[in-house]
Amino acid sequence: MASDPKTDIKDYDLFAGCTIQNRIPFLEKSARFVFEKLGFTLHDNSFGCCPDPVGVQSTDYQTWLTLGARNLALSEKSNHPIVSLCNGCTETLKAVNYELKHKKEDLEIVKKRLESVGKTYSGTAQVKHFIELLHEDIGLEAIKALVVKPLTGLKITTHVGCHYSRPSEMMQVDDAMNPRFPAEILEALGATHIDHEEADLCCTSALARNDEDASNNLMKKKYQSIIDSGAQIIAVNCPSCYQQLEVGQRSMKKAFEMIVKIPVLYVTELMALAFGASMNDIGLKYHQVKPNKLLKEFGFE
């Protein structure tokens, strides 16, 4: 192995989440490629929906706790920590552990529900966002050591998403007010990270389902900020943000006659390219906003 991660734990249960596995599975492909290169084994478990930390939690809090605790119980049984590819999934799994640690009455209800289906929850499962694992437990030097095709010259901006590091008391990752881990990973790959003024603005994925006009107006503001920054690629670490930032570009043309053609790539896709994967290896052809032409200009095949 060419790298020397800071952690001795090399086995993780992969929590890819519903959105990636059902709608954008090529993102999982890139993640598996990256972690294999880093010397990690990602195990499949019988996880279900996380479930959603906004809609499901607000609709039926006890069901949200129970389903989340079931996933955590499976991880406890496998004795592997969880690495999650999704902001929302990470938030739910960390939040359920947090809530059940502080709310004894809810804990007893959840335990009884899980016992009825043969599951035991004790609150010991560890959960990490993949960015957290890469930056904190593997480390930038180990990532740099595997780069065979640097992203030199590519100007990339990041959209980390609302649920990546907040609520901070539950997530406990990065700086909630100024998250930098994704940008630092990209810089370790040789890319030039470009800040944009509206980096903290929500992707509006949830808002778009209820108020399309409000969503479009916010998205217009965000896209204009990205265009003004000169960034060539938007890097994301959340599947909902990924979908919204791709699909939203079509909405801009329809709503405002605004042309936006900026490829949106997952951090693991950019890592995979830097680690030697071809565009075909990781399914970049399935992107709605094709990055292939731009990447070929920088020597990627």
GROMACS .gro file of N, CA and C in nm, residues 76 162 181 295:
model
   12
   76GLU      N    1  -2.338  -0.217   1.536
   76GLU     CA    2  -2.286  -0.269   1.663
   76GLU      C    3  -2.260  -0.419   1.652
  162CYS      N    4  -2.591   2.201   0.391
  162CYS     CA    5  -2.640   2.246   0.522
  162CYS      C    6  -2.621   2.141   0.632
  181PHE      N    7  -1.267   2.113   0.532
  181PHE     CA    8  -1.211   1.981   0.501
  181PHE      C    9  -1.222   1.944   0.353
  295LEU      N   10  -1.261   1.784  -1.860
  295LEU     CA   11  -1.155   1.701  -1.802
  295LEU      C   12  -1.053   1.657  -1.906
   0.00000   0.00000   0.00000
